[in-house]
Short mmCIF file of C-alpha atoms in Angstrom, two decimals:
data_model
loop_
_atom_site.label_atom_id
_atom_site.label_comp_id
_atom_site.label_asym_id
_atom_site.label_seq_id
_atom_site.Cartn_x
_atom_site.Cartn_y
_atom_site.Cartn_z
CA UNK A 88 39.44 4.44 20.78
CA UNK A 89 41.31 4.59 17.47
CA UNK A 90 44.94 5.29 18.36
CA UNK A 91 47.79 6.22 15.97
CA UNK A 92 49.51 2.90 16.74
CA UNK A 93 46.39 0.90 15.81
CA UNK A 94 46.08 2.89 12.57
CA UNK A 95 49.75 2.27 11.70
CA UNK A 96 49.52 -1.47 12.44
CA UNK A 97 46.46 -1.68 10.16
CA UNK A 98 48.10 0.30 7.36
CA UNK A 99 51.42 -1.58 7.42
CA UNK A 100 49.71 -4.98 7.56
CA UNK A 101 47.21 -4.08 4.87
CA UNK A 102 49.66 -2.42 2.48
CA UNK A 103 52.41 -5.01 2.89
CA UNK A 104 50.15 -8.04 2.41
CA UNK A 105 46.51 -7.47 1.37
CA UNK A 106 47.46 -4.79 -1.16
CA UNK A 107 49.68 -7.29 -2.97
CA UNK A 108 46.94 -9.89 -3.02
CA UNK A 109 44.70 -7.46 -4.91
CA UNK A 110 47.53 -6.14 -7.09
CA UNK A 111 48.43 -9.62 -8.34
CA UNK A 112 44.81 -10.54 -8.99
CA UNK A 113 44.59 -8.03 -11.84
CA UNK A 114 48.19 -7.17 -12.74
CA UNK A 115 48.38 -9.57 -15.71
CA UNK A 116 45.10 -8.48 -17.33
CA UNK A 117 46.34 -5.36 -19.15
CA UNK A 118 49.75 -6.63 -20.37
CA UNK A 119 48.33 -10.04 -21.42
CA UNK A 120 48.91 -9.51 -25.19
CA UNK A 121 52.53 -8.44 -24.63
CA UNK A 122 53.21 -11.33 -22.26
CA UNK A 123 51.75 -13.82 -24.74
CA UNK A 124 53.91 -12.26 -27.46
CA UNK A 125 56.93 -12.82 -25.18
CA UNK A 126 55.89 -16.47 -24.74
CA UNK A 127 55.72 -16.82 -28.53
CA UNK A 128 59.08 -15.14 -29.20
CA UNK A 129 60.83 -17.20 -26.52
CA UNK A 130 59.37 -20.44 -27.91
CA UNK A 131 60.35 -19.47 -31.47
CA UNK A 132 63.91 -18.63 -30.41
CA UNK A 133 64.27 -22.06 -28.77
CA UNK A 134 62.54 -24.24 -31.36
CA UNK A 135 62.65 -22.29 -34.62
CA UNK A 136 58.86 -22.52 -35.10
CA UNK A 137 56.02 -20.37 -33.79
CA UNK A 138 54.16 -21.63 -30.75
CA UNK A 139 51.02 -23.67 -31.41
CA UNK A 140 47.90 -21.63 -30.67
CA UNK A 141 46.42 -24.31 -28.41
CA UNK A 142 49.69 -24.62 -26.50
CA UNK A 143 49.80 -20.83 -26.02
CA UNK A 144 46.23 -20.94 -24.66
CA UNK A 145 47.29 -23.68 -22.25
CA UNK A 146 50.32 -21.69 -21.09
CA UNK A 147 48.25 -18.58 -20.52
CA UNK A 148 45.56 -20.55 -18.69
CA UNK A 149 48.29 -21.90 -16.41
CA UNK A 150 49.64 -18.37 -15.87
CA UNK A 151 46.21 -17.20 -14.70
CA UNK A 152 45.09 -20.28 -12.75
CA UNK A 153 48.34 -20.98 -10.88
CA UNK A 154 47.69 -17.92 -8.71
CA UNK A 155 44.52 -19.26 -7.01
CA UNK A 156 46.07 -22.74 -6.90
CA UNK A 157 49.03 -21.27 -5.01
CA UNK A 158 46.51 -19.51 -2.76
CA UNK A 159 45.03 -22.91 -1.90
CA UNK A 160 48.47 -24.23 -0.89
CA UNK A 161 49.14 -21.05 1.09
CA UNK A 162 45.94 -21.58 3.06
CA UNK A 163 47.17 -25.03 4.06
CA UNK A 164 50.12 -23.33 5.78
CA UNK A 165 48.02 -20.90 7.87
CA UNK A 166 47.33 -23.11 10.89
CA UNK A 167 50.90 -24.35 11.58
CA UNK A 168 52.55 -20.99 10.90
CA UNK A 169 50.29 -18.71 12.97
CA UNK A 170 50.37 -21.10 15.92
CA UNK A 171 54.15 -21.46 15.91
CA UNK A 172 55.35 -18.10 14.59
CA UNK A 173 52.53 -15.80 15.63
CA UNK A 174 50.46 -13.49 13.43
CA UNK A 175 53.14 -10.84 12.96
CA UNK A 176 55.90 -13.45 12.55
CA UNK A 177 53.92 -15.23 9.82
CA UNK A 178 53.41 -11.98 7.92
CA UNK A 179 57.14 -11.29 8.04
CA UNK A 180 58.04 -14.81 6.87
CA UNK A 181 55.42 -14.59 4.13
CA UNK A 182 57.27 -11.68 2.51
CA UNK A 183 59.99 -14.12 1.42
CA UNK A 184 57.50 -15.65 -1.06
CA UNK A 185 56.51 -12.24 -2.42
CA UNK A 186 60.05 -10.93 -2.80
CA UNK A 187 61.24 -14.11 -4.52
CA UNK A 188 58.27 -14.14 -6.92
CA UNK A 189 58.61 -10.43 -7.74
CA UNK A 190 62.31 -10.74 -8.55
CA UNK A 191 61.72 -13.79 -10.74
CA UNK A 192 58.84 -12.18 -12.66
CA UNK A 193 60.68 -8.89 -13.03
CA UNK A 194 63.73 -10.58 -14.60
CA UNK A 195 61.88 -13.18 -16.69
CA UNK A 196 62.24 -11.28 -19.98
CA UNK A 197 65.94 -10.75 -19.38
CA UNK A 198 66.37 -14.47 -18.65
CA UNK A 199 64.25 -15.34 -21.71
CA UNK A 200 62.08 -17.84 -19.85
CA UNK A 201 58.30 -17.86 -19.59
CA UNK A 202 58.26 -20.94 -17.34
CA UNK A 203 59.57 -18.83 -14.46
CA UNK A 204 56.52 -16.54 -14.75
CA UNK A 205 54.17 -19.49 -14.33
CA UNK A 206 56.22 -20.77 -11.39
CA UNK A 207 56.29 -17.29 -9.85
CA UNK A 208 52.49 -17.07 -10.07
CA UNK A 209 52.29 -20.19 -7.86
CA UNK A 210 54.75 -18.67 -5.38
CA UNK A 211 52.85 -15.37 -5.34
CA UNK A 212 49.65 -17.35 -4.87
CA UNK A 213 51.12 -19.01 -1.77
CA UNK A 214 51.88 -15.52 -0.47
CA UNK A 215 48.31 -14.39 -1.22
CA UNK A 216 46.82 -17.50 0.41
CA UNK A 217 48.65 -16.74 3.64
CA UNK A 218 48.06 -12.98 3.46
CA UNK A 219 44.33 -13.29 2.78
CA UNK A 220 43.90 -15.27 6.01
CA UNK A 221 46.58 -13.99 8.40
CA UNK A 222 45.97 -10.25 7.97
CA UNK A 223 42.22 -10.48 8.82
CA UNK A 224 43.09 -12.71 11.78
CA UNK A 225 45.77 -10.30 13.02
CA UNK A 226 43.66 -7.18 12.54
CA UNK A 227 40.64 -8.93 14.06
CA UNK A 228 42.56 -9.59 17.28
CA UNK A 229 44.30 -6.25 17.92
CA UNK A 230 41.43 -3.68 18.04
CA UNK A 231 38.90 -3.16 20.87
CA UNK A 232 35.48 -4.75 20.26
CA UNK A 233 33.86 -1.47 19.17
CA UNK A 234 36.35 -1.11 16.29
CA UNK A 235 36.77 -4.79 15.38
CA UNK A 236 34.44 -4.66 12.36
CA UNK A 237 35.92 -1.49 10.87
CA UNK A 238 39.54 -2.61 11.34
CA UNK A 239 38.55 -6.10 10.11
CA UNK A 240 37.46 -4.66 6.75
CA UNK A 241 40.79 -2.85 6.23
CA UNK A 242 42.38 -5.93 4.52
CA UNK A 243 39.58 -5.98 1.93
CA UNK A 244 39.98 -2.23 1.43
CA UNK A 245 43.66 -2.72 0.62
CA UNK A 246 42.79 -5.60 -1.74
CA UNK A 247 40.53 -3.25 -3.73
CA UNK A 248 43.22 -0.53 -3.66
CA UNK A 249 45.74 -3.08 -4.97
CA UNK A 250 43.39 -4.01 -7.83
CA UNK A 251 42.88 -0.33 -8.68
CA UNK A 252 46.62 0.49 -8.61
CA UNK A 253 47.36 -2.49 -10.89
CA UNK A 254 44.65 -1.27 -13.29
CA UNK A 255 46.08 2.27 -13.33
CA UNK A 256 49.71 1.18 -13.75
CA UNK A 257 48.57 -1.31 -16.37
CA UNK A 258 47.22 1.41 -18.67
CA UNK A 259 48.90 1.36 -22.08
CA UNK A 260 50.35 4.81 -21.55
CA UNK A 261 52.03 3.79 -18.26
CA UNK A 262 53.38 0.21 -17.91
CA UNK A 263 50.83 -1.93 -19.76
CA UNK A 264 52.97 -2.09 -22.88
CA UNK A 265 55.78 -4.10 -24.48
CA UNK A 266 58.51 -2.22 -22.62
CA UNK A 267 56.94 -1.92 -19.17
CA UNK A 268 55.19 -5.20 -18.35
CA UNK A 269 58.15 -6.80 -16.52
CA UNK A 270 58.47 -3.72 -14.30
CA UNK A 271 54.70 -3.86 -13.72
CA UNK A 272 55.03 -7.45 -12.45
CA UNK A 273 58.14 -6.73 -10.38
CA UNK A 274 56.79 -3.66 -8.56
CA UNK A 275 55.04 -5.92 -6.07
CA UNK A 276 58.39 -6.22 -4.26
CA UNK A 277 58.06 -2.66 -2.88
CA UNK A 278 55.19 -3.28 -0.36
CA UNK A 279 56.99 -6.38 0.93
CA UNK A 280 60.22 -4.51 1.54
CA UNK A 281 58.33 -1.75 3.38
CA UNK A 282 56.59 -4.33 5.58
CA UNK A 283 59.81 -6.21 6.34
CA UNK A 284 61.50 -2.97 7.43
CA UNK A 285 58.63 -1.58 9.53
CA UNK A 286 56.43 -4.37 10.94
CA UNK A 287 59.06 -5.64 13.46
CA UNK A 288 58.66 -2.37 15.38
CA UNK A 289 54.92 -3.00 15.98
CA UNK A 290 53.39 -5.29 18.63
CA UNK A 291 52.25 -8.87 18.13
CA UNK A 292 48.60 -9.81 18.69
CA UNK A 293 47.99 -9.53 22.47
CA UNK A 294 45.56 -12.48 22.34
CA UNK A 295 48.24 -14.67 20.79
CA UNK A 296 50.80 -13.60 23.41
CA UNK A 297 48.51 -14.24 26.39
CA UNK A 298 46.33 -17.17 25.36
CA UNK A 299 48.70 -19.16 23.16
CA UNK A 300 52.11 -18.16 24.52
CA UNK A 301 51.00 -17.64 28.14
CA UNK A 302 52.99 -14.42 28.48
CA UNK A 303 50.84 -11.87 30.31
CA UNK A 304 53.60 -9.29 30.58
CA UNK A 305 54.19 -9.13 26.82
CA UNK A 306 50.45 -9.16 26.15
CA UNK A 307 49.94 -6.28 28.58
CA UNK A 308 52.75 -4.27 26.96
CA UNK A 309 51.32 -4.91 23.49
CA UNK A 310 47.85 -3.81 24.63
CA UNK A 311 49.19 -0.67 26.29
CA UNK A 312 51.06 0.22 23.09
CA UNK A 313 47.99 -0.37 20.92
CA UNK A 314 45.53 1.40 23.23
CA UNK A 315 47.79 4.30 24.16
CA UNK A 316 47.03 3.92 27.86
CA UNK A 317 48.24 1.88 30.85
CA UNK A 318 44.86 0.62 32.12
CA UNK A 319 44.13 -2.52 30.10
CA UNK A 320 42.95 -4.74 32.98
CA UNK A 321 39.45 -5.25 31.55
CA UNK A 322 40.78 -6.61 28.27
CA UNK A 323 43.32 -8.82 30.03
CA UNK A 324 40.48 -10.22 32.14
CA UNK A 325 38.38 -10.88 29.05
CA UNK A 326 41.30 -12.75 27.45
CA UNK A 327 41.72 -14.89 30.55
CA UNK A 328 38.02 -15.75 30.44
CA UNK A 329 38.38 -16.77 26.81
CA UNK A 330 41.47 -18.80 27.68
CA UNK A 331 39.74 -20.64 30.53
CA UNK A 332 36.65 -21.28 28.44
CA UNK A 333 38.80 -23.35 26.10
CA UNK A 334 41.06 -25.23 28.52
CA UNK A 335 39.12 -28.47 28.16
CA UNK A 336 39.13 -28.28 24.36
CA UNK A 337 42.79 -27.52 23.68
CA UNK A 338 44.03 -26.27 20.32
CA UNK A 339 42.03 -27.28 17.24
CA UNK A 340 43.39 -28.67 14.02
CA UNK A 341 41.32 -28.32 10.84
CA UNK A 342 40.24 -31.98 11.17
CA UNK A 343 39.20 -31.74 14.81
CA UNK A 344 37.34 -28.50 14.05
CA UNK A 345 35.30 -30.29 11.40
CA UNK A 346 34.23 -32.99 13.85
CA UNK A 347 33.56 -30.85 16.96
CA UNK A 348 29.86 -30.44 17.66
CA UNK A 349 30.32 -27.30 19.76
CA UNK A 350 31.47 -25.33 16.69
CA UNK A 351 29.31 -27.01 14.05
CA UNK A 352 27.18 -24.02 13.00
CA UNK A 353 30.14 -21.63 13.09
CA UNK A 354 32.00 -23.90 10.67
CA UNK A 355 29.00 -24.36 8.36
CA UNK A 356 28.45 -20.59 8.39
CA UNK A 357 31.95 -19.67 7.28
CA UNK A 358 31.91 -22.35 4.56
CA UNK A 359 28.56 -21.02 3.24
CA UNK A 360 29.73 -17.38 3.36
CA UNK A 361 33.07 -18.14 1.70
CA UNK A 362 31.39 -20.21 -1.03
CA UNK A 363 28.81 -17.47 -1.53
CA UNK A 364 31.56 -14.85 -1.74
CA UNK A 365 33.47 -16.63 -4.51
CA UNK A 366 30.62 -18.41 -6.37
CA UNK A 367 28.44 -15.29 -6.55
CA UNK A 368 29.89 -14.33 -9.93
CA UNK A 369 32.21 -11.44 -9.15
CA UNK A 370 34.87 -12.71 -11.56
CA UNK A 371 32.21 -13.25 -14.23
CA UNK A 372 30.93 -9.68 -13.86
CA UNK A 373 34.45 -8.32 -14.34
CA UNK A 374 34.89 -10.68 -17.30
CA UNK A 375 31.69 -9.40 -18.94
CA UNK A 376 32.32 -5.76 -18.03
CA UNK A 377 34.49 -4.97 -21.07
CA UNK A 378 32.00 -6.25 -23.64
CA UNK A 379 29.07 -4.67 -21.75
CA UNK A 380 30.70 -1.26 -22.00
CA UNK A 381 31.63 -1.82 -25.65
CA UNK A 382 28.01 -2.68 -26.45
CA UNK A 383 27.00 0.61 -24.84
CA UNK A 384 29.17 2.47 -27.32
CA UNK A 385 32.44 2.79 -25.41
CA UNK A 386 35.35 2.49 -27.82
CA UNK A 387 37.71 -0.45 -27.34
CA UNK A 388 40.64 1.88 -26.70
CA UNK A 389 38.74 3.52 -23.84
CA UNK A 390 37.44 0.38 -22.14
CA UNK A 391 40.55 0.20 -19.93
CA UNK A 392 39.69 3.61 -18.48
CA UNK A 393 36.14 2.45 -17.72
CA UNK A 394 37.64 -0.61 -16.00
CA UNK A 395 39.72 1.72 -13.82
CA UNK A 396 36.55 3.63 -12.89
CA UNK A 397 34.89 0.36 -11.83
CA UNK A 398 37.95 -0.35 -9.67
CA UNK A 399 37.60 3.11 -8.12
CA UNK A 400 33.93 2.45 -7.28
CA UNK A 401 35.03 -0.79 -5.63
CA UNK A 402 37.52 1.09 -3.43
CA UNK A 403 35.04 3.85 -2.47
CA UNK A 404 32.28 1.40 -1.51
CA UNK A 405 34.66 -0.78 0.53
CA UNK A 406 35.80 2.38 2.34
CA UNK A 407 32.12 3.13 3.00
CA UNK A 408 31.76 -0.35 4.52
CA UNK A 409 34.65 0.45 6.90
CA UNK A 410 32.81 3.59 8.03
CA UNK A 411 29.33 2.09 8.48
CA UNK A 412 29.95 -1.48 9.68
CA UNK A 413 30.05 -0.51 13.37
CA UNK A 414 26.81 1.45 13.16
CA UNK A 415 24.76 -0.85 10.91
CA UNK A 416 26.28 -4.18 11.94
CA UNK A 417 27.56 -7.20 10.03
CA UNK A 418 24.25 -8.93 9.22
CA UNK A 419 22.72 -5.89 7.52
CA UNK A 420 25.75 -5.43 5.28
CA UNK A 421 25.87 -9.15 4.41
CA UNK A 422 22.15 -9.26 3.57
CA UNK A 423 22.25 -5.97 1.65
CA UNK A 424 25.37 -7.04 -0.22
CA UNK A 425 24.13 -10.45 -1.36
CA UNK A 426 20.67 -8.96 -1.99
CA UNK A 427 22.04 -6.30 -4.34
CA UNK A 428 24.20 -8.91 -6.09
CA UNK A 429 21.23 -11.24 -6.66
CA UNK A 430 18.96 -8.49 -8.04
CA UNK A 431 21.68 -7.12 -10.33
CA UNK A 432 22.47 -10.63 -11.67
CA UNK A 433 18.79 -11.25 -12.45
CA UNK A 434 18.32 -7.89 -14.21
CA UNK A 435 21.67 -8.24 -16.01
CA UNK A 436 20.49 -11.55 -17.52
CA UNK A 437 17.44 -9.78 -18.94
CA UNK A 438 19.41 -6.76 -20.14
CA UNK A 439 22.10 -8.81 -21.90
CA UNK A 440 19.45 -10.82 -23.75
CA UNK A 441 17.55 -7.75 -24.90
CA UNK A 442 20.34 -5.29 -25.61
CA UNK A 443 20.46 -6.15 -29.35
CA UNK A 444 16.75 -5.33 -29.74
CA UNK A 445 16.25 -2.56 -27.15
CA UNK A 446 18.88 0.18 -27.43
CA UNK A 447 18.78 1.42 -23.83
CA UNK A 448 19.28 -2.08 -22.40
CA UNK A 449 23.05 -1.69 -22.76
CA UNK A 450 22.92 1.23 -20.30
CA UNK A 451 20.84 -0.89 -17.93
CA UNK A 452 23.62 -3.50 -18.16
CA UNK A 453 26.16 -0.89 -17.09
CA UNK A 454 23.92 0.04 -14.15
CA UNK A 455 23.69 -3.63 -13.13
CA UNK A 456 27.48 -3.99 -13.16
CA UNK A 457 27.86 -0.93 -10.94
CA UNK A 458 25.14 -2.10 -8.50
CA UNK A 459 26.74 -5.54 -8.36
CA UNK A 460 30.16 -4.07 -7.55
CA UNK A 461 28.59 -1.93 -4.82
CA UNK A 462 26.83 -4.96 -3.29
CA UNK A 463 29.96 -7.07 -3.29
CA UNK A 464 32.12 -4.25 -1.91
CA UNK A 465 29.89 -3.44 1.09
CA UNK A 466 29.05 -6.97 2.15
CA UNK A 467 29.95 -10.11 0.22
CA UNK A 468 33.68 -9.37 -0.10
CA UNK A 469 34.78 -7.94 3.29
CA UNK A 470 32.38 -9.24 5.96
CA UNK A 471 32.94 -13.05 5.78
CA UNK A 472 36.57 -12.64 6.91
CA UNK A 473 35.40 -10.43 9.80
CA UNK A 474 32.90 -13.12 10.80
CA UNK A 475 35.57 -15.85 10.93
CA UNK A 476 37.49 -13.77 13.47
CA UNK A 477 34.39 -13.07 15.56
CA UNK A 478 32.65 -16.47 15.52
CA UNK A 479 35.66 -18.45 16.75
CA UNK A 480 37.73 -18.25 19.92
CA UNK A 481 41.52 -18.23 20.05
CA UNK A 482 42.05 -22.01 20.07
CA UNK A 483 39.89 -22.63 16.99
CA UNK A 484 40.47 -19.40 15.03
CA UNK A 485 43.65 -20.49 13.12
CA UNK A 486 41.97 -23.73 12.03
CA UNK A 487 38.82 -21.80 11.06
CA UNK A 488 40.82 -19.40 8.90
CA UNK A 489 42.59 -22.36 7.32
CA UNK A 490 39.24 -24.01 6.42
CA UNK A 491 37.77 -20.70 5.25
CA UNK A 492 40.86 -19.97 3.18
CA UNK A 493 40.80 -23.41 1.55
CA UNK A 494 37.14 -22.93 0.58
CA UNK A 495 37.86 -19.39 -0.65
CA UNK A 496 40.73 -20.36 -2.94
CA UNK A 497 39.23 -23.66 -4.11
CA UNK A 498 36.04 -21.87 -5.20
CA UNK A 499 38.12 -19.10 -6.79
CA UNK A 500 40.10 -21.69 -8.76
CA UNK A 501 36.91 -23.56 -9.74
CA UNK A 502 35.17 -20.44 -11.06
CA UNK A 503 38.24 -19.56 -13.13
CA UNK A 504 38.30 -23.09 -14.54
CA UNK A 505 34.57 -23.53 -15.17
CA UNK A 506 33.25 -20.10 -16.09
CA UNK A 507 34.47 -20.06 -19.71
CA UNK A 508 32.61 -23.31 -20.31
CA UNK A 509 29.51 -21.93 -18.56
CA UNK A 510 29.69 -18.79 -20.66
CA UNK A 511 30.05 -20.83 -23.87
CA UNK A 512 27.12 -23.08 -23.00
CA UNK A 513 24.70 -20.71 -21.25
CA UNK A 514 25.80 -17.23 -22.31
CA UNK A 515 24.10 -14.49 -20.26
CA UNK A 516 21.99 -17.11 -18.47
CA UNK A 517 25.12 -17.93 -16.46
CA UNK A 518 24.13 -15.02 -14.24
CA UNK A 519 20.93 -16.81 -13.17
CA UNK A 520 23.13 -19.42 -11.49
CA UNK A 521 25.02 -16.66 -9.70
CA UNK A 522 21.70 -15.06 -8.73
CA UNK A 523 20.51 -18.32 -7.17
CA UNK A 524 23.77 -18.68 -5.20
CA UNK A 525 23.45 -15.10 -3.87
CA UNK A 526 19.81 -15.69 -2.82
CA UNK A 527 20.66 -19.00 -1.11
CA UNK A 528 23.56 -17.37 0.78
CA UNK A 529 21.36 -14.44 1.89
CA UNK A 530 18.63 -16.81 3.12
CA UNK A 531 21.15 -18.81 5.14
CA UNK A 532 22.59 -15.63 6.70
CA UNK A 533 19.10 -14.36 7.58
CA UNK A 534 18.16 -17.52 9.50
CA UNK A 535 21.49 -18.67 10.96
CA UNK A 536 24.19 -15.98 11.24
CA UNK A 537 23.88 -13.77 14.37
CA UNK A 538 24.77 -10.10 14.70
CA UNK A 539 28.22 -9.84 16.28
CA UNK A 540 28.56 -6.05 16.44
CA UNK A 541 30.05 -4.75 19.69
CA UNK A 542 30.06 -8.18 21.36
CA UNK A 543 33.01 -9.91 22.99
CA UNK A 544 34.22 -13.21 21.58
CA UNK A 545 32.80 -14.97 24.66
CA UNK A 546 29.35 -13.39 24.17
CA UNK A 547 29.30 -14.49 20.52
CA UNK A 548 30.35 -17.97 21.60
CA UNK A 549 27.37 -18.13 23.98
CA UNK A 550 24.95 -17.19 21.18
CA UNK A 551 26.29 -19.92 18.89
CA UNK A 552 26.35 -22.48 21.73
CA UNK A 553 22.55 -22.33 21.88
CA UNK A 554 22.33 -23.03 18.16
CA UNK A 555 24.80 -25.90 18.53
CA UNK A 556 22.72 -27.24 21.43
CA UNK A 557 25.67 -27.37 23.81
CA UNK A 558 25.74 -26.15 27.36
CA UNK A 559 27.96 -23.36 28.64
CA UNK A 560 28.43 -23.37 32.38
CA UNK A 561 28.98 -19.82 33.49
CA UNK A 562 30.52 -18.25 36.54
CA UNK A 563 31.89 -21.38 38.10
CA UNK A 564 34.52 -20.09 40.48
CA UNK A 565 37.96 -21.61 40.69
CA UNK A 566 40.01 -21.77 43.81
CA UNK A 567 42.70 -19.25 42.93
CA UNK A 568 42.44 -15.55 42.51
CA UNK A 569 44.35 -13.60 39.89
CA UNK A 570 45.79 -10.28 40.96
CA UNK A 571 46.35 -7.63 38.36
CA UNK A 572 48.94 -4.88 38.73
CA UNK A 573 47.60 -2.11 40.89
CA UNK A 574 46.30 -4.44 43.59
CA UNK A 575 42.86 -5.18 42.11
CA UNK A 576 41.90 -8.82 42.61
CA UNK A 577 39.26 -10.64 40.65
CA UNK A 578 38.15 -14.24 40.61
CA UNK A 579 38.74 -16.41 37.62
CA UNK A 580 35.56 -17.45 35.89
CA UNK A 581 35.46 -20.65 33.94
CA UNK A 582 33.23 -21.39 30.99
CA UNK A 583 33.18 -24.84 29.43
CA UNK A 584 31.40 -26.13 26.32
CA UNK A 585 29.97 -29.61 26.59
CA UNK A 586 29.60 -31.98 23.69
#
């Protein structure tokens, strides 16, 4: 059941980490002209001449692209940190990056240095790279199996809320102006401070405590706190089964994960889903959104309000995904999400090409943008992170998140680097490439990715073992018997994956 403690853990983790990831994705969009003006004034004050236009473009490109590059470096840190410091410990340590970056960005104008903003974007990117992987891992391990999907989407929900809040605060009448942009950048310190002050009072992942630290007592206490009851023997037993199923394999590094046959299709699946998520054109749709709305007659001064409404749709549809994922399942949402994205990209290509000759095509373009956002919000954005948690067992999960995170941020960085050239060369036909990527991802999911709804990690592992053509020997009894508190004895069962 959904207990108050589980809700609080989800909210504190999501707000303190995932929210900031989303916030910093879009926080520099609205104040961009004022920040570039600050770059120019600072350069002029130092050198006595205005900044070269090409050099300003380079500096701004670095300001934007250093964030996903930092995310890539942050993903490299996932595996060692979560294994040594735990999920909760890593989240607490990660706040140091966010607080440092927020203070530097917030004081950059006072210090008259634009270089520190670019450096801070890397640091904030490292924070986001860790947060985008550790929060889904943490929230994927603490709920019971019947709530794992819904709780697993909470990080993505907070990402969309962060984007929306940054869009609202970035309005010209609030902080998106010459006087308020440094405060807008520095506000990201608040969620980190809240998380640092509150998260220590919440339990660590029980799976981490039992399987990786070998401390049953702490794991039992954490489970009892999260479940709001004292009888957690069934879940403890399930964790022991998972632990014993992996004894022969040991802990995986990213390299050993890539070469292990028993997890081959799981690894391919998360790489395909993460590539599909980032290469499906979501950044391009947001990039085109402003001009699409302007072509439909929306005045330039009002486009920012339309952008906020798109952000609100994103939040509402992600919240809907939280509510329906346990009833419809993961596969349906993935297929529906990528399906809607592919159709909207195809129709958007047509509408953008015809909107100068057919007046109502501009409204069709708006419809396509909205449908695309809906598709991405219910499936393509949130579900891949849920699937990483569910398709891997404890020993391989940190390495899997590290690989998934690297693919996520590398593709994010690549799209940011390449899209402007694609747009210059292909124009609206760029969306046909995104359409093809969405279709290919949906086809792969249809044939390869299993439904994981309401299944234990061991049951999912058995399903994938058949696809990997490895044997799982079930119910082989060991000599000793484990006794749980209360006097109930049950025999250890051992499952092993052969190569």
